[in-house]
Short mmCIF file of C-alpha atoms and ligand atoms in Angstrom, two decimals:
data_model
loop_
_atom_site.label_atom_id
_atom_site.label_comp_id
_atom_site.label_asym_id
_atom_site.label_seq_id
_atom_site.Cartn_x
_atom_site.Cartn_y
_atom_site.Cartn_z
CA UNK A 264 0.01 0.02 0.00
CA UNK A 265 2.85 2.44 0.81
CA UNK A 266 4.52 1.75 -2.57
CA UNK A 267 1.17 2.28 -4.34
CA UNK A 268 0.60 5.55 -2.42
CA UNK A 269 4.08 6.83 -3.12
CA UNK A 270 4.09 5.94 -6.84
CA UNK A 271 0.47 7.09 -7.29
CA UNK A 272 1.35 10.52 -5.87
CA UNK A 273 4.40 10.69 -8.16
CA UNK A 274 2.28 10.29 -11.30
CA UNK A 275 2.59 6.56 -11.97
CA UNK A 276 -0.47 4.45 -12.80
CA UNK A 277 -0.70 1.66 -10.22
CA UNK A 278 -2.89 -1.40 -9.97
CA UNK A 279 -2.90 -3.17 -6.58
CA UNK A 280 -4.09 -6.83 -6.26
CA UNK A 281 -5.14 -8.02 -2.83
CA UNK A 282 -6.30 -11.61 -2.30
CA UNK A 283 -8.57 -10.79 0.62
CA UNK A 284 -11.84 -8.79 0.43
CA UNK A 285 -10.19 -5.98 2.47
CA UNK A 286 -6.88 -4.13 2.70
CA UNK A 287 -4.41 -4.10 5.56
CA UNK A 288 -2.87 -7.61 5.58
CA UNK A 289 -1.71 -8.33 9.07
CA UNK A 290 -2.66 -4.86 10.28
CA UNK A 291 -6.35 -5.02 9.62
CA UNK A 292 -9.82 -5.43 11.21
CA UNK A 293 -12.88 -7.49 10.36
CA UNK A 294 -16.34 -8.14 11.79
CA UNK A 295 -16.58 -10.93 14.35
CA UNK A 296 -19.62 -13.17 14.10
CA UNK A 297 -22.32 -12.21 16.59
CA UNK A 298 -25.29 -14.11 18.07
CA UNK A 299 -28.61 -13.61 16.25
CA UNK A 300 -29.76 -10.81 18.63
CA UNK A 301 -26.47 -8.89 18.38
CA UNK A 302 -24.84 -6.74 15.70
CA UNK A 303 -21.47 -7.96 14.45
CA UNK A 304 -18.61 -5.96 15.90
CA UNK A 305 -15.55 -4.92 13.89
CA UNK A 306 -12.33 -5.68 15.76
CA UNK A 307 -8.65 -5.37 14.92
CA UNK A 308 -6.94 -8.76 14.43
CA UNK A 309 -4.79 -7.50 17.23
CA UNK A 310 -4.13 -4.06 18.69
CA UNK A 311 -1.50 -2.28 16.56
CA UNK A 312 0.50 0.57 17.99
CA UNK A 313 3.22 2.82 16.69
CA UNK A 314 5.63 5.29 18.20
CA UNK A 315 6.35 8.83 17.07
CA UNK A 316 9.69 7.65 15.75
CA UNK A 317 7.82 5.67 13.05
CA UNK A 318 8.34 8.60 10.63
CA UNK A 319 7.61 6.74 7.40
CA UNK A 320 4.39 5.15 8.71
CA UNK A 321 3.19 8.62 9.80
CA UNK A 322 4.15 9.98 6.35
CA UNK A 323 2.05 7.15 4.72
CA UNK A 324 -0.89 8.10 6.95
CA UNK A 325 -0.40 11.73 5.92
CA UNK A 326 -0.59 10.71 2.23
CA UNK A 327 -3.90 8.98 2.94
CA UNK A 328 -5.08 11.95 4.92
CA UNK A 329 -5.65 9.87 8.07
CA UNK A 330 -2.88 10.97 10.39
CA UNK A 331 -5.49 12.60 12.65
CA UNK A 332 -7.04 9.17 13.39
CA UNK A 333 -3.97 8.26 15.40
CA UNK A 334 -4.19 9.30 19.02
CA UNK A 335 -0.90 9.77 20.86
CA UNK A 336 -0.34 8.96 24.54
CA UNK A 337 2.48 10.36 26.65
CA UNK A 338 2.11 8.01 29.59
CA UNK A 339 3.04 4.34 29.85
CA UNK A 340 1.63 2.47 32.88
CA UNK A 341 3.57 -0.44 34.31
CA UNK A 342 1.36 -2.41 36.71
CA UNK A 343 2.57 -4.98 39.19
CA UNK A 344 0.40 -7.92 40.38
CA UNK A 345 -1.52 -6.43 43.23
CA UNK A 346 -2.27 -3.29 41.25
CA UNK A 347 0.61 -0.84 42.07
CA UNK A 348 1.16 1.45 39.02
CA UNK A 349 4.39 3.08 37.96
CA UNK A 350 3.84 5.83 35.38
CA UNK A 351 6.49 6.39 32.78
CA UNK A 352 6.33 9.85 31.09
CA UNK A 353 8.87 12.41 29.97
CA UNK A 354 9.91 15.27 32.22
CA UNK A 355 11.37 18.70 31.52
CA UNK A 356 14.98 17.67 30.96
CA UNK A 357 16.08 17.45 27.28
CA UNK A 358 16.79 14.09 25.55
CA UNK A 359 18.38 11.73 26.51
CA UNK A 360 17.68 12.76 30.16
CA UNK A 361 13.96 13.28 29.71
CA UNK A 362 12.98 10.13 31.57
CA UNK A 363 15.28 10.60 34.58
CA UNK A 364 12.51 11.78 36.97
CA UNK A 365 10.01 9.13 35.87
CA UNK A 366 12.66 6.43 36.05
CA UNK A 367 13.70 7.40 39.60
CA UNK A 368 10.07 7.28 40.71
CA UNK A 369 9.30 3.80 39.14
CA UNK A 370 8.18 1.83 42.15
CA UNK A 371 8.34 -1.50 40.25
CA UNK A 372 12.13 -1.35 40.16
CA UNK A 373 14.55 -1.23 43.03
CA UNK A 374 17.70 0.89 43.47
CA UNK A 375 20.09 -1.76 42.18
CA UNK A 376 17.90 -2.34 39.11
CA UNK A 377 17.81 1.32 38.27
CA UNK A 378 21.55 1.79 38.61
CA UNK A 379 22.10 -1.27 36.36
CA UNK A 380 19.65 0.05 33.76
CA UNK A 381 21.20 3.55 33.75
CA UNK A 382 24.60 1.99 33.25
CA UNK A 383 23.32 -0.11 30.34
CA UNK A 384 21.57 2.78 28.68
CA UNK A 385 24.80 4.81 28.75
CA UNK A 386 26.69 1.80 27.26
CA UNK A 387 23.93 1.44 24.60
CA UNK A 388 24.44 5.03 23.59
CA UNK A 389 28.17 4.46 23.29
CA UNK A 390 28.20 1.06 21.63
CA UNK A 391 25.37 1.71 19.17
CA UNK A 392 27.62 2.92 16.37
CA UNK A 393 30.86 1.22 17.49
CA UNK A 394 30.12 -2.51 18.06
CA UNK A 395 30.26 -4.70 14.99
CA UNK A 396 28.69 -7.82 16.58
CA UNK A 397 25.22 -6.51 17.43
CA UNK A 398 23.64 -8.75 14.77
CA UNK A 399 25.50 -11.80 15.97
CA UNK A 400 24.70 -11.73 19.69
CA UNK A 401 21.31 -11.87 21.36
CA UNK A 402 19.90 -8.98 23.37
CA UNK A 403 19.99 -11.26 26.43
CA UNK A 404 23.74 -11.90 25.85
CA UNK A 405 24.34 -8.11 25.76
CA UNK A 406 22.26 -7.50 28.91
CA UNK A 407 24.14 -10.19 30.83
CA UNK A 408 27.43 -8.68 29.63
CA UNK A 409 26.19 -5.42 31.19
CA UNK A 410 25.39 -7.23 34.46
CA UNK A 411 21.70 -6.44 34.52
CA UNK A 412 19.77 -7.62 37.52
CA UNK A 413 17.02 -10.27 36.96
CA UNK A 414 14.36 -7.77 37.84
CA UNK A 415 15.78 -5.12 35.48
CA UNK A 416 15.73 -7.72 32.70
CA UNK A 417 12.21 -8.99 33.42
CA UNK A 418 10.41 -5.80 34.36
CA UNK A 419 12.14 -3.31 32.07
CA UNK A 420 14.10 -4.69 29.13
CA UNK A 421 11.89 -7.73 28.45
CA UNK A 422 8.70 -5.81 29.04
CA UNK A 423 9.51 -3.16 26.44
CA UNK A 424 11.41 -5.21 23.87
CA UNK A 425 9.42 -8.41 23.54
CA UNK A 426 6.32 -6.47 22.41
CA UNK A 427 8.31 -4.05 20.25
CA UNK A 428 10.34 -6.70 18.33
CA UNK A 429 7.99 -9.73 18.86
CA UNK A 430 10.76 -11.96 19.95
CA UNK A 431 12.16 -13.20 23.29
CA UNK A 432 15.36 -11.56 24.51
CA UNK A 433 17.26 -14.76 24.08
CA UNK A 434 16.24 -15.10 20.42
CA UNK A 435 16.41 -11.37 19.47
CA UNK A 436 19.47 -9.89 17.74
CA UNK A 437 20.88 -7.19 19.99
CA UNK A 438 20.80 -4.66 17.13
CA UNK A 439 16.96 -4.61 17.26
CA UNK A 440 16.99 -3.99 21.05
CA UNK A 441 19.45 -1.22 20.54
CA UNK A 442 17.36 0.36 17.80
CA UNK A 443 14.13 0.34 19.81
CA UNK A 444 15.78 1.97 22.79
CA UNK A 445 17.78 4.45 20.74
CA UNK A 446 14.98 5.60 18.44
CA UNK A 447 12.09 5.23 20.83
CA UNK A 448 13.52 6.28 24.14
CA UNK A 449 16.76 8.21 23.81
CA UNK A 450 17.01 10.04 20.49
CA UNK A 451 14.23 12.65 20.91
CA UNK A 452 12.08 13.58 23.89
CA UNK A 453 8.75 12.82 22.17
CA UNK A 454 9.82 9.82 20.08
CA UNK A 455 8.47 7.30 22.65
CA UNK A 456 4.85 8.62 22.47
CA UNK A 457 2.51 5.77 21.63
CA UNK A 458 0.09 6.13 18.76
CA UNK A 459 -3.10 4.07 18.86
CA UNK A 460 -5.55 4.21 15.94
CA UNK A 461 -8.89 5.65 17.05
CA UNK A 462 -10.78 3.68 14.36
CA UNK A 463 -10.66 0.03 13.39
CA UNK A 464 -7.48 -0.58 11.36
CA UNK A 465 -9.27 -1.32 8.03
CA UNK A 466 -11.02 2.06 8.12
CA UNK A 467 -7.58 3.69 7.80
CA UNK A 468 -7.26 2.41 4.24
CA UNK A 469 -10.83 3.19 3.09
CA UNK A 470 -11.67 4.04 -0.51
CA UNK A 471 -12.22 7.56 0.59
CA UNK A 472 -8.63 7.85 1.73
CA UNK A 473 -7.32 6.48 -1.59
CA UNK A 474 -9.16 9.17 -3.57
CA UNK A 475 -6.41 11.63 -2.51
CA UNK A 476 -3.78 9.57 -4.23
CA UNK A 477 -3.42 9.80 -8.04
CA UNK A 478 -4.11 6.84 -10.22
CA UNK A 479 -4.20 3.82 -7.90
CA UNK A 480 -6.73 1.15 -8.76
CA UNK A 481 -7.38 -1.36 -6.00
CA UNK A 482 -8.62 -4.87 -6.83
CA UNK A 483 -9.62 -6.88 -3.79
CA UNK A 484 -10.44 -10.63 -3.89
CA UNK A 485 -7.82 -10.94 -6.62
CA UNK A 486 -5.11 -13.41 -5.59
CA UNK A 487 -1.96 -13.33 -7.75
CA UNK A 488 -1.33 -16.93 -8.83
CA UNK A 489 2.11 -16.68 -10.41
CA UNK A 490 4.92 -14.13 -10.63
CA UNK A 491 7.20 -14.20 -13.66
CA UNK A 492 9.29 -11.79 -15.75
CA UNK A 493 6.53 -11.43 -18.28
CA UNK A 494 3.84 -10.51 -15.72
CA UNK A 495 1.62 -11.59 -12.85
CA UNK A 496 -1.05 -14.18 -13.37
CA UNK A 497 -4.44 -13.23 -11.85
CA UNK A 498 -7.60 -15.31 -12.39
CA UNK A 499 -5.67 -17.40 -14.96
CA UNK A 500 -4.83 -14.31 -17.03
CA UNK A 501 -1.45 -12.70 -17.55
CA UNK A 502 -1.37 -9.09 -16.42
CA UNK A 503 1.62 -7.26 -17.78
CA UNK A 504 3.01 -3.83 -16.82
CA UNK A 505 6.26 -1.95 -17.02
CA UNK A 506 7.22 -2.77 -13.42
CA UNK A 507 5.92 -5.09 -10.65
CA UNK A 508 6.17 -5.13 -6.89
CA UNK A 509 5.69 -8.31 -4.93
CA UNK A 510 4.67 -7.41 -1.34
CA UNK A 511 3.73 -10.85 -0.09
CA UNK A 512 4.62 -12.33 3.29
CA UNK A 513 7.88 -14.26 2.85
CA UNK A 514 6.26 -17.73 3.33
CA UNK A 515 4.09 -17.17 0.22
CA UNK A 516 6.90 -16.48 -2.26
CA UNK A 517 7.91 -19.98 -3.18
CA UNK A 518 4.34 -21.04 -4.18
CA UNK A 519 4.21 -18.10 -6.63
CA UNK A 520 7.62 -18.73 -8.19
CA UNK A 521 10.15 -16.65 -6.24
CA UNK A 522 12.86 -17.88 -3.85
CA UNK A 523 11.99 -17.45 -0.17
CA UNK A 524 14.43 -16.49 2.59
CA UNK A 525 15.10 -19.09 5.28
CA UNK A 526 13.30 -17.24 8.06
CA UNK A 527 11.21 -18.70 10.86
CA UNK A 528 8.08 -17.11 12.40
CA UNK A 529 7.32 -15.69 15.83
CA UNK A 530 3.70 -15.83 16.92
CA UNK A 531 1.43 -13.15 18.57
CA UNK A 532 -1.79 -13.88 20.42
CA UNK A 533 -4.54 -11.30 20.76
CA UNK A 534 -7.27 -11.90 23.41
CA UNK A 535 -10.46 -9.84 23.20
CA UNK A 536 -12.62 -9.80 26.34
CA UNK A 537 -16.02 -8.11 26.81
CA UNK A 538 -17.29 -7.64 30.38
CA UNK A 539 -20.61 -6.58 31.79
CA UNK A 540 -19.02 -3.60 33.64
CA UNK A 541 -16.07 -1.25 33.64
CA UNK A 542 -12.87 -3.05 34.59
CA UNK A 543 -10.44 -0.15 34.40
CA UNK A 544 -10.21 3.52 33.50
CA UNK A 545 -6.62 3.30 32.28
CA UNK A 546 -6.32 3.61 28.46
CA UNK A 547 -3.66 0.92 28.31
CA UNK A 548 -1.09 -0.73 30.59
CA UNK A 549 1.79 -3.13 30.49
CA UNK A 550 1.33 -5.96 32.96
CA UNK A 551 4.37 -7.21 34.84
CA UNK A 552 5.46 -10.76 35.69
CA UNK A 553 2.60 -12.62 34.06
CA UNK A 554 1.65 -14.15 30.68
CA UNK A 555 -0.38 -11.19 29.44
CA UNK A 556 1.95 -8.37 28.42
CA UNK A 557 -0.33 -5.50 27.37
CA UNK A 558 -3.90 -4.41 28.04
CA UNK A 559 -5.71 -1.89 25.82
CA UNK A 560 -8.99 -0.40 26.87
CA UNK A 561 -11.02 -0.46 23.66
CA UNK A 562 -14.42 0.64 24.96
CA UNK A 563 -15.34 2.22 28.34
CA UNK A 564 -13.24 -0.27 30.29
CA UNK A 565 -15.59 -3.11 29.34
CA UNK A 566 -13.96 -4.29 26.09
CA UNK A 567 -10.27 -5.05 26.75
CA UNK A 568 -7.79 -6.24 24.21
CA UNK A 569 -4.83 -8.15 25.58
CA UNK A 570 -1.65 -8.92 23.71
CA UNK A 571 1.00 -11.62 24.18
CA UNK A 572 4.03 -11.25 21.81
CA UNK A 573 6.41 -14.10 21.01
CA UNK A 574 3.55 -16.29 22.38
CA UNK A 575 5.02 -19.73 21.69
CA UNK A 576 3.88 -20.93 25.16
CA UNK A 577 0.28 -20.48 24.09
CA UNK A 578 0.49 -22.24 20.76
CA UNK A 579 -0.79 -25.61 22.01
CA UNK A 580 -3.42 -24.26 24.38
CA UNK A 581 -7.14 -24.17 23.43
CA UNK A 582 -8.88 -20.83 23.17
CA UNK A 583 -10.76 -21.55 26.43
CA UNK A 584 -7.48 -22.24 28.24
CA UNK A 585 -6.05 -18.99 26.96
CA UNK A 586 -9.09 -17.02 28.12
CA UNK A 587 -8.79 -18.66 31.58
CA UNK A 588 -5.14 -17.62 31.82
CA UNK A 589 -6.09 -14.05 30.78
CA UNK A 590 -8.89 -13.78 33.34
CA UNK A 591 -6.57 -15.20 36.06
CA UNK A 592 -3.91 -12.63 35.20
CA UNK A 593 -6.41 -9.73 35.03
CA UNK A 594 -7.75 -10.50 38.47
CA UNK A 595 -4.35 -9.76 39.92
CA UNK A 596 -4.12 -6.35 38.25
CA UNK A 597 -7.70 -5.13 38.18
CA UNK A 598 -9.76 -6.35 41.21
CA UNK A 599 -13.10 -5.42 39.47
CA UNK A 600 -12.62 -8.48 37.23
CA UNK A 601 -13.49 -10.65 40.26
CA UNK A 602 -17.06 -9.38 40.35
CA UNK A 603 -17.52 -8.91 36.60
CA UNK A 604 -19.22 -11.30 34.19
CA UNK A 605 -17.40 -12.17 30.98
CA UNK A 606 -19.94 -11.48 28.25
CA UNK A 607 -17.93 -12.56 25.21
CA UNK A 608 -14.36 -13.52 24.26
CA UNK A 609 -12.45 -13.94 21.06
CA UNK A 610 -8.86 -15.23 20.75
CA UNK A 611 -6.72 -14.66 17.64
CA UNK A 612 -3.60 -16.80 17.49
CA UNK A 613 -1.37 -15.46 14.70
CA UNK A 614 1.18 -18.28 14.36
CA UNK A 615 2.86 -16.52 11.44
CA UNK A 616 2.69 -13.06 12.91
CA UNK A 617 6.18 -11.88 11.99
CA UNK A 618 9.63 -13.22 11.05
CA UNK A 619 11.84 -13.98 14.00
CA UNK A 620 14.32 -11.13 14.39
CA UNK A 621 17.04 -13.60 15.45
CA UNK A 622 20.81 -13.08 15.36
CA UNK A 623 22.39 -13.53 11.91
CA UNK A 624 19.09 -12.67 10.13
CA UNK A 625 19.82 -9.14 9.02
CA UNK A 626 22.22 -10.03 6.17
CA UNK A 627 19.65 -12.47 4.68
CA UNK A 628 16.98 -9.83 4.29
CA UNK A 629 16.80 -8.90 0.56
CA UNK A 630 16.99 -5.46 -1.10
CA UNK A 631 14.15 -4.44 -3.42
CA UNK A 632 15.55 -5.85 -6.70
CA UNK A 633 14.52 -9.53 -7.14
CA UNK A 634 15.90 -12.36 -9.27
CA UNK A 635 13.49 -11.33 -11.99
CA UNK A 636 13.94 -8.19 -14.11
CA UNK A 637 11.43 -5.38 -13.31
CA UNK A 638 10.06 -7.30 -10.29
CA UNK A 639 10.79 -5.59 -7.02
CA UNK A 640 10.30 -6.86 -3.41
CA UNK A 641 8.60 -5.24 -0.50
CA UNK A 642 7.38 -6.44 2.83
CA UNK A 643 8.36 -6.16 6.54
CA UNK A 644 10.79 -9.02 6.09
CA UNK A 645 12.93 -7.28 3.45
CA UNK A 646 16.07 -5.25 4.38
CA UNK A 647 14.44 -2.29 6.08
CA UNK A 648 16.70 -1.95 9.12
CA UNK A 649 13.62 -2.36 11.29
CA UNK A 650 12.03 -5.40 12.91
CA UNK A 651 8.69 -6.59 11.46
CA UNK A 652 6.52 -3.58 12.11
CA UNK A 653 4.17 -1.33 10.13
CA UNK A 654 7.01 1.22 9.93
CA UNK A 655 9.25 -1.54 8.45
CA UNK A 656 6.52 -2.48 5.91
CA UNK A 657 6.06 1.18 4.79
CA UNK A 658 9.81 1.63 4.52
CA UNK A 659 10.00 -1.44 2.30
CA UNK A 660 7.25 -0.07 0.04
CA UNK A 661 8.89 3.32 -0.24
CA UNK A 662 12.21 1.60 -1.12
CA UNK A 663 10.57 -0.54 -3.81
CA UNK A 664 8.82 2.57 -5.15
CA UNK A 665 12.11 4.48 -5.30
CA UNK A 666 13.73 1.57 -7.16
CA UNK A 667 10.92 1.68 -9.78
CA UNK A 668 11.07 5.48 -10.11
CA UNK A 669 14.79 5.18 -10.66
CA UNK A 670 14.40 2.37 -13.21
CA UNK A 671 11.78 4.45 -15.04
CA UNK A 672 14.14 7.39 -15.34
CA UNK A 673 12.06 9.56 -12.92
CA UNK A 674 14.11 9.37 -9.72
CA UNK A 675 12.17 10.24 -6.58
CA UNK A 676 12.76 10.15 -2.80
CA UNK A 677 10.02 8.70 -0.67
CA UNK A 678 11.90 7.20 2.29
CA UNK A 679 12.38 9.49 5.23
CA UNK A 680 15.51 9.00 7.34
CA UNK A 681 15.30 7.66 10.85
CA UNK A 682 15.52 10.23 13.69
CA UNK A 683 19.20 11.07 14.18
C1 LIG B 909 -1.03 -9.98 15.79
C2 LIG B 909 -0.09 -8.91 15.28
C3 LIG B 909 0.15 -7.78 16.03
C4 LIG B 909 1.05 -6.85 15.51
N1 LIG B 909 1.26 -5.69 16.21
C5 LIG B 909 1.97 -4.67 15.63
C6 LIG B 909 2.09 -3.42 16.29
O1 LIG B 909 1.58 -3.16 17.37
N2 LIG B 909 2.84 -2.45 15.66
C7 LIG B 909 3.47 -2.71 14.49
O2 LIG B 909 4.06 -1.74 13.97
N3 LIG B 909 3.36 -3.87 13.84
C8 LIG B 909 2.67 -4.88 14.39
N4 LIG B 909 2.54 -6.07 13.74
C9 LIG B 909 3.28 -6.25 12.51
C10 LIG B 909 2.62 -5.67 11.30
O3 LIG B 909 1.28 -6.05 11.24
C11 LIG B 909 3.34 -6.17 10.01
O4 LIG B 909 4.75 -5.98 10.20
C12 LIG B 909 2.88 -5.43 8.81
O5 LIG B 909 1.47 -5.35 8.71
C13 LIG B 909 3.42 -6.21 7.57
O6 LIG B 909 2.95 -5.55 6.39
P1 LIG B 909 3.35 -6.21 4.99
O7 LIG B 909 2.73 -5.37 3.95
O8 LIG B 909 4.82 -6.51 4.95
O9 LIG B 909 2.69 -7.65 4.99
P2 LIG B 909 1.16 -8.12 5.18
O10 LIG B 909 0.45 -7.19 6.05
O11 LIG B 909 1.11 -9.54 5.51
O12 LIG B 909 0.51 -7.84 3.66
C14 LIG B 909 0.65 -8.82 2.68
C15 LIG B 909 -0.63 -8.76 1.86
O13 LIG B 909 -0.50 -9.71 0.78
C16 LIG B 909 -1.81 -10.28 0.58
N5 LIG B 909 -1.60 -11.50 -0.17
C17 LIG B 909 -1.07 -12.73 0.19
N6 LIG B 909 -0.97 -13.55 -0.82
C18 LIG B 909 -1.48 -12.87 -1.90
C19 LIG B 909 -1.67 -13.24 -3.30
N7 LIG B 909 -1.30 -14.40 -3.76
N8 LIG B 909 -2.11 -12.30 -4.15
C20 LIG B 909 -2.49 -11.04 -3.67
N9 LIG B 909 -2.34 -10.66 -2.39
C21 LIG B 909 -1.80 -11.60 -1.49
C22 LIG B 909 -2.29 -10.53 1.99
O14 LIG B 909 -3.64 -10.74 2.03
C23 LIG B 909 -1.86 -9.23 2.70
O15 LIG B 909 -2.84 -8.24 2.55
C24 LIG B 909 1.71 -7.08 14.25
C25 LIG B 909 1.41 -8.23 13.49
C26 LIG B 909 0.53 -9.11 14.04
C27 LIG B 909 0.24 -10.31 13.19
#
């Protein structure tokens, strides 16, 4: 979508083929079946958030005229079992000292944890541009080198990074952990602010939004069956054009005729719970020490969306078992759950949520040119410099669009640089 938006605005004629009836891929929403006396409710497959440092994603939203549908929050709430809340927000000091006050006040960490974290953050700043092995070691290796306390690892580093990169610290290349902390928490005072779409995800990419972009024709329910140098086959017919972009998830490439990279997947589980009463007034919170990592308040404290990233431990559990774990966890953080009645629940297990951002993966991520002439690659798994995120996906689309503009003799710049 980002490649189509960029090329459309630059005067190219673009045709986009999407196999599903709606746009958005892994960042989308759809109606969940309701009982006969209820209206179907549109829900996101899973809560998607962004940070202000996602400059290309925000630029894409700007192109579609929907940037105002993203609501930004300045507070992060860390809750301990028992309900004690530590609020993380920036203070008056300039970056990178803007979290000093909040950090000192965080009740969920002890003095030794804070000293260890401060030491590691200083090292991260220093080593970010100097160390050559950050793609070879895991983030956990690096944290252990920096003598982080178990509580600092579990309640701070793990809590932030597992959701941001969708991988466990022991399986995550240190470079991704560095990037999240550098761009999101140290580079600029507002870059950590968390953006949450105020509408269901699919509404962001509505037909109305695309009217702003030049000549982009969108064909939904149109799976591409084969990709070759002479064109894409759709519905048994060859569709030819001057240039092509393949923006499929990496596991789909082989079936359509392109080589696939040797990546593995990391799962995410989204749990949607509807209660008969308000459970919390917090807009969102990260829950410490338990299975559930994040809670998002989707509607008046009654509809909560819970997220577990890198959720391999839940893979073999039934949906009922997962709901039971979720309710058990919530009781510890939000006492009102004990009296509340669960009205409805919905569990989405995305086994192929993202590629695993493991050590030694970065050099295997391809650039836009493919093995076929005039066919370019995009997707969050290509070489974007980012883990699998919406920002990464948009960057890949902009890079593929730049490659096409260059090949067509109309060079253009779409990709915005990361914050310095
Ligand atoms: C549960 C979950 C939670 C996430 N949370 C976040 C988050 O909070 N923040 C964040 O930044 N990122 C998050 N992500 C990651 C983010 O969703 C992805 O990185 C991003 O959407 C990937 O975009 P993409 O365009 O590369 O791939 P996709 O979104 O997978 O798009 C590929 C498209 O290709 C279509 N397609 C497949 N086969 C064909 C075919 N043969 N012909 C035509 N079309 C085809 C698919 O239907 C799909 O629309 C999350 C992902 C998941 C699964």
